[in-house]
PDB file of C-alpha atoms in Angstrom:
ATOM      1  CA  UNK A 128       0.000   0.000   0.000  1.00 74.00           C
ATOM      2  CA  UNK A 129       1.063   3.540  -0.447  1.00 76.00           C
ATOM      3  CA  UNK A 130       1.158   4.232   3.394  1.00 75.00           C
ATOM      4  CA  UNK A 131       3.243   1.097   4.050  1.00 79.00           C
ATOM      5  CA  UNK A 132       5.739   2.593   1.098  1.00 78.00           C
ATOM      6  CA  UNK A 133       5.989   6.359   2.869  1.00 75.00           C
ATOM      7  CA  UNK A 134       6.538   4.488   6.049  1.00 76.00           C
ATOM      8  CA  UNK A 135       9.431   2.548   4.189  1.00 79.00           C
ATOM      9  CA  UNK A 136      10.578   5.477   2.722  1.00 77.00           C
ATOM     10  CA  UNK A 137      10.748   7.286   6.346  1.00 76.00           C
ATOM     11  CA  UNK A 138      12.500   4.780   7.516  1.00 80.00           C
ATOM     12  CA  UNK A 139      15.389   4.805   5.043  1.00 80.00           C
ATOM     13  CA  UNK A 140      15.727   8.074   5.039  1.00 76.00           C
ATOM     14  CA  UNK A 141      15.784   8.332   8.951  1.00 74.00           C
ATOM     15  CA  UNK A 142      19.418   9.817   9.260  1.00 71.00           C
ATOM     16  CA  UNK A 143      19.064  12.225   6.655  1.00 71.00           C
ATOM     17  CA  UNK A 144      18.788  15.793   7.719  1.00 70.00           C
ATOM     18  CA  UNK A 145      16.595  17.881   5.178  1.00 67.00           C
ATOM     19  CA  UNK A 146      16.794  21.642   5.453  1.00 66.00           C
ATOM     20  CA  UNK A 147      14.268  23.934   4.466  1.00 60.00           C
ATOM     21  CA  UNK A 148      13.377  27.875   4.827  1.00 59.00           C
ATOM     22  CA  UNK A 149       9.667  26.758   4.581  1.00 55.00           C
ATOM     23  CA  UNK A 150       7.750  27.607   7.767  1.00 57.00           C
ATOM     24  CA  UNK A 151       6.299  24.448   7.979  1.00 68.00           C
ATOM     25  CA  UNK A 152       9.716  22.248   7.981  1.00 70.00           C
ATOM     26  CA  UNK A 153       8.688  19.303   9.524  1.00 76.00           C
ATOM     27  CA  UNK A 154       5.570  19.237   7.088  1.00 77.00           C
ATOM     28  CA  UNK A 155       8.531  19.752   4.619  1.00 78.00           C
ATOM     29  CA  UNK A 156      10.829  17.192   5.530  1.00 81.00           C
ATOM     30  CA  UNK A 157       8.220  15.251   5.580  1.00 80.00           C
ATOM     31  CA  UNK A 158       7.094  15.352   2.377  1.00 81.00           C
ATOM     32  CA  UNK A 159      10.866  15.160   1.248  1.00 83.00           C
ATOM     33  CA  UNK A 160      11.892  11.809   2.860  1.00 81.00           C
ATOM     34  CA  UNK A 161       8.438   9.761   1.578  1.00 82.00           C
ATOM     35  CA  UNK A 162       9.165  10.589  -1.762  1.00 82.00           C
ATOM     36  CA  UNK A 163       9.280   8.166  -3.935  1.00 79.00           C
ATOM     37  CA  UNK A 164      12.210   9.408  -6.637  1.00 86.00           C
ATOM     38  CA  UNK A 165      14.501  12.232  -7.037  1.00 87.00           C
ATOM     39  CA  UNK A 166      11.455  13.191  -9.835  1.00 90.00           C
ATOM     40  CA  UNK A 167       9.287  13.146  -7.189  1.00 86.00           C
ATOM     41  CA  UNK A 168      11.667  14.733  -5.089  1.00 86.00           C
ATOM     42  CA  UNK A 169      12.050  17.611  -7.310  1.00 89.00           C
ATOM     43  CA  UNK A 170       8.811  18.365  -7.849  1.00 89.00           C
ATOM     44  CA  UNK A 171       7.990  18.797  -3.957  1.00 85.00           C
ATOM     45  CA  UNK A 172      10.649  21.309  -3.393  1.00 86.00           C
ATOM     46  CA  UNK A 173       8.817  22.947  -6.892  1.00 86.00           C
ATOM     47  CA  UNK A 174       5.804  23.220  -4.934  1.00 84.00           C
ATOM     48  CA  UNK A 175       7.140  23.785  -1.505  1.00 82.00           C
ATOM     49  CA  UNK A 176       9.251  26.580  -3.257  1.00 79.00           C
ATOM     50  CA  UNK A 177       5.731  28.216  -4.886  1.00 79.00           C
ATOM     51  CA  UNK A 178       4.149  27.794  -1.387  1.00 78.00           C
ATOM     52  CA  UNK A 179       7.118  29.999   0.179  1.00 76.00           C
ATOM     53  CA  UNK A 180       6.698  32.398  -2.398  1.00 70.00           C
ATOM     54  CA  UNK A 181       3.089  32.680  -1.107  1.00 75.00           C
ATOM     55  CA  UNK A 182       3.932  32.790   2.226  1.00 76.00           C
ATOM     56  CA  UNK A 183       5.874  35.361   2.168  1.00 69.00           C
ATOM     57  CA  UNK A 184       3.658  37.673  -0.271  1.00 70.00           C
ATOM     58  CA  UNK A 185       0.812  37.553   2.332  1.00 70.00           C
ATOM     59  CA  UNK A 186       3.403  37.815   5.235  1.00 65.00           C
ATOM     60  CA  UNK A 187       4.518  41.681   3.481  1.00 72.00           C
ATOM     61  CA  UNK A 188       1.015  42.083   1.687  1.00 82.00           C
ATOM     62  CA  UNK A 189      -0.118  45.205   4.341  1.00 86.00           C
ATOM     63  CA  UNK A 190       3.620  45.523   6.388  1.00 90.00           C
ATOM     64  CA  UNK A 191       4.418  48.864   6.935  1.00 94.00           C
ATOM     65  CA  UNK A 192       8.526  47.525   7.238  1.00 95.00           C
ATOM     66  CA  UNK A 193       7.851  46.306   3.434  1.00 94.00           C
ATOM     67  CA  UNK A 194       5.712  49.474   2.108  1.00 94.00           C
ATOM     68  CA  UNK A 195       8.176  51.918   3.545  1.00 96.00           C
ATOM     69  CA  UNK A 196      11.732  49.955   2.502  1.00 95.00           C
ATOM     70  CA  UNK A 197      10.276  49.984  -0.686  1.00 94.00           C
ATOM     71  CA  UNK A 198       9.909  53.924  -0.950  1.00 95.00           C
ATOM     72  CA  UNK A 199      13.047  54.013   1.051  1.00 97.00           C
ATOM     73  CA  UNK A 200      14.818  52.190  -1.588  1.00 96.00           C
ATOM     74  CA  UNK A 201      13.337  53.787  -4.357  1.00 95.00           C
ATOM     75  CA  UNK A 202      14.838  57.574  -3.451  1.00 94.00           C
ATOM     76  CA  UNK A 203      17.471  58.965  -5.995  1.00 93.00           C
ATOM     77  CA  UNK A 204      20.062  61.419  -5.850  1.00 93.00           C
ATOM     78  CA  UNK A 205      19.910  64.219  -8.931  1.00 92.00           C
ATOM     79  CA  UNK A 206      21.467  61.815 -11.573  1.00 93.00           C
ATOM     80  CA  UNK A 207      18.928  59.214 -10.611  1.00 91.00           C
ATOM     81  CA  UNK A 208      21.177  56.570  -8.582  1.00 91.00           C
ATOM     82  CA  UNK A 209      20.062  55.030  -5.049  1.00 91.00           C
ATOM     83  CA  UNK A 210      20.767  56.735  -2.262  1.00 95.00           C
ATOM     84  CA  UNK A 211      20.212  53.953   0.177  1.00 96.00           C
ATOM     85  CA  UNK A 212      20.872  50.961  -1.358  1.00 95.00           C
ATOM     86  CA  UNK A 213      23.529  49.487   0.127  1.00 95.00           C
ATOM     87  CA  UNK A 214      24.112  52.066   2.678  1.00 95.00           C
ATOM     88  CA  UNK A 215      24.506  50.351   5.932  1.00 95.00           C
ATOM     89  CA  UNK A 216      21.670  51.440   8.662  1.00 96.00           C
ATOM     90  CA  UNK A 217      21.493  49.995  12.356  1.00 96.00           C
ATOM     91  CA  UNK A 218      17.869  48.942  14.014  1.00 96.00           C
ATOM     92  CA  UNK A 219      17.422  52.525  15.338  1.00 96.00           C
ATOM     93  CA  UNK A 220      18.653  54.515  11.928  1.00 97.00           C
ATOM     94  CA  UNK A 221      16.424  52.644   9.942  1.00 97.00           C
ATOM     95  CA  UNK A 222      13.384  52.845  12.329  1.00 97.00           C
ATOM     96  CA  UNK A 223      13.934  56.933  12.399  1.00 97.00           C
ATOM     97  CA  UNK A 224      14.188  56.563   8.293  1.00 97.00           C
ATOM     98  CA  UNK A 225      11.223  54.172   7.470  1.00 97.00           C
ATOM     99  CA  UNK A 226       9.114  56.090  10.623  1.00 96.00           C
ATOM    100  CA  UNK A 227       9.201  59.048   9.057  1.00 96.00           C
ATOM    101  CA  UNK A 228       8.336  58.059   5.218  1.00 96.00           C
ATOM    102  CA  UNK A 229       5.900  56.436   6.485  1.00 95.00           C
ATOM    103  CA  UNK A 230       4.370  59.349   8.522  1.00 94.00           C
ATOM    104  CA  UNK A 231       4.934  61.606   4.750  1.00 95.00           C
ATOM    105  CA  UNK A 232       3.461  58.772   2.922  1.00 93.00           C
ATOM    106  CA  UNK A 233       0.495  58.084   5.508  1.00 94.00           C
ATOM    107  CA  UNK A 234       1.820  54.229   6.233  1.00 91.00           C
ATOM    108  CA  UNK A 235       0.230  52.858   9.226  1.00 92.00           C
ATOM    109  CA  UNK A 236       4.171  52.536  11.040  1.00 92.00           C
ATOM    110  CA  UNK A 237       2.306  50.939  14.108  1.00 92.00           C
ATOM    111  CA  UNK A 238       5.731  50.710  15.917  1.00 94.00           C
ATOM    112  CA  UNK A 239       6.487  52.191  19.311  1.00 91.00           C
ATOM    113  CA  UNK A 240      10.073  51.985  19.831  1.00 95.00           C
ATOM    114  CA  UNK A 241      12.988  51.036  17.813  1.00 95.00           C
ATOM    115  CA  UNK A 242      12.890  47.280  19.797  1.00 95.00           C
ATOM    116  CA  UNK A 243       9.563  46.448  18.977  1.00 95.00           C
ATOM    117  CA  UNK A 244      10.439  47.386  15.033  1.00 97.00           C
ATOM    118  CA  UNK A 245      13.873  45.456  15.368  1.00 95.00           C
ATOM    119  CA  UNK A 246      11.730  42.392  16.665  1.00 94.00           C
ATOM    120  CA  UNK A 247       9.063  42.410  13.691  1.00 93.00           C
ATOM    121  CA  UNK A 248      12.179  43.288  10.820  1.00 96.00           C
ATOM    122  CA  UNK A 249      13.810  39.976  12.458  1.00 93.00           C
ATOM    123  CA  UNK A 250      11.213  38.104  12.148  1.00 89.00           C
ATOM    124  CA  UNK A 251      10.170  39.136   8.291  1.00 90.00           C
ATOM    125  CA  UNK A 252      13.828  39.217   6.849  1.00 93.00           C
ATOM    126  CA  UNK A 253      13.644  36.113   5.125  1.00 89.00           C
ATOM    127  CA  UNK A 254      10.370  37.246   3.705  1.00 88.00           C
ATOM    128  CA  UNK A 255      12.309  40.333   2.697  1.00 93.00           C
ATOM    129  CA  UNK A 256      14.679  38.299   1.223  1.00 92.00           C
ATOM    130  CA  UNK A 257      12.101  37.769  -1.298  1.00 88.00           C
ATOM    131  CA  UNK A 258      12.464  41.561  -2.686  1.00 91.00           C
ATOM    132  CA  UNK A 259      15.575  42.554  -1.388  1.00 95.00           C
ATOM    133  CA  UNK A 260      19.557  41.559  -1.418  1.00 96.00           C
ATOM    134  CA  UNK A 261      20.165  41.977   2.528  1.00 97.00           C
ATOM    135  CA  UNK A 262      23.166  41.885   4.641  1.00 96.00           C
ATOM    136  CA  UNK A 263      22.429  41.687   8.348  1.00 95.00           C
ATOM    137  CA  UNK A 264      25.901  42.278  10.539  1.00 94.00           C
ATOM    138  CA  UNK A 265      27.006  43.139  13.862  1.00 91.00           C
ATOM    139  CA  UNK A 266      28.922  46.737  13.701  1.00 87.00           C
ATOM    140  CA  UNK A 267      31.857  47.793  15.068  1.00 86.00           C
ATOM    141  CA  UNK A 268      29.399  49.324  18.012  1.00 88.00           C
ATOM    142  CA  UNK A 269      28.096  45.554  18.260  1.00 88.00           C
ATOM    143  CA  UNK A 270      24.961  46.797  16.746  1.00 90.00           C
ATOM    144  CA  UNK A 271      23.106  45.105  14.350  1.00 92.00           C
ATOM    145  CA  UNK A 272      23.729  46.933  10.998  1.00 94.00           C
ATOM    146  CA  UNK A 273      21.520  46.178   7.915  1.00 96.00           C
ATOM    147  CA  UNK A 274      22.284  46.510   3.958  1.00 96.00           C
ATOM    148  CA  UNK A 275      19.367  46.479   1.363  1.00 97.00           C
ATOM    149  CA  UNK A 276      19.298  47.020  -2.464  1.00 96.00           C
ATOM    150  CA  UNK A 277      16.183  45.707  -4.497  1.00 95.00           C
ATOM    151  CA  UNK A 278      16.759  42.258  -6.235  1.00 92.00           C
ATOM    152  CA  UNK A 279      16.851  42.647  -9.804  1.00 83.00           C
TER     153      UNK A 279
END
């Protein structure tokens, strides 16, 4: 039977350590080690892939992090080149930034203090990641120091 062959399959593949960035990584792993082919295989991380992709659209669908990095991003100097892309911002220069575009640009920037901002933009830079090339690094201030440019 088909369950008897999954249960096979999770058994031989026991040892092996899958990793994944999808949320659900034990329903990924799962899915992973019963397969019942590399064809297979490949065509679960296809899905699992398109599933992340949704993920992380309705994750950043309404964030005010997303909506304001993208204006943030967008700004030009006078012959049109980025003027933040790849500039190097802690937790609190960014927050100050993004706070007030979003005040110009009437963005709901819900946050009320630079922590509580740090702890969301932790927890959505992989969904970021989606957008954006980002660098994440501890300064020479052992503050965390973040890089974006938009992904081509």
């Amino acid at each position: 039977s088909q369950l008897n062959e999954a249960v096979k399959r999770l058994r031989e593949t026991e040892a092996e350590k899958i990793r994944s960035n999808f949320r659900i990584a034990d329903f990924a792993s799962f899915c992973l080690r019963t397969a019942a082919d590399q064809e297979e295989r490949a065509r679960i991380e296809r899905i699992l892939g398109q599933m992340k992709l949704t993920q992380d659209e309705f994750v950043l669908e309404d964030n005010p992090i997303f909506q304001a990095l993208k204006i943030w991003l967008a700004r030009t100097d006078t012959q049109g080149m980025s003027i933040n892309e790849g500039r190097e911002m802690t937790t609190r220069a960014l927050y100050s930034e993004l706070s007030a575009i979003a005040e110009a640009e009437k963005v709901d920037f819900y946050f009320k203090s630079v922590r509580s901002f740090g702890m969301v933009l932790r927890n959505i830079v992989d969904n970021l990641a989606t957008h954006f090339e980002i660098a994440v690094r501890q300064n020479a201030d052992n503050l965390k120091a973040y890089t974006f440019k938009v992904r081509k």
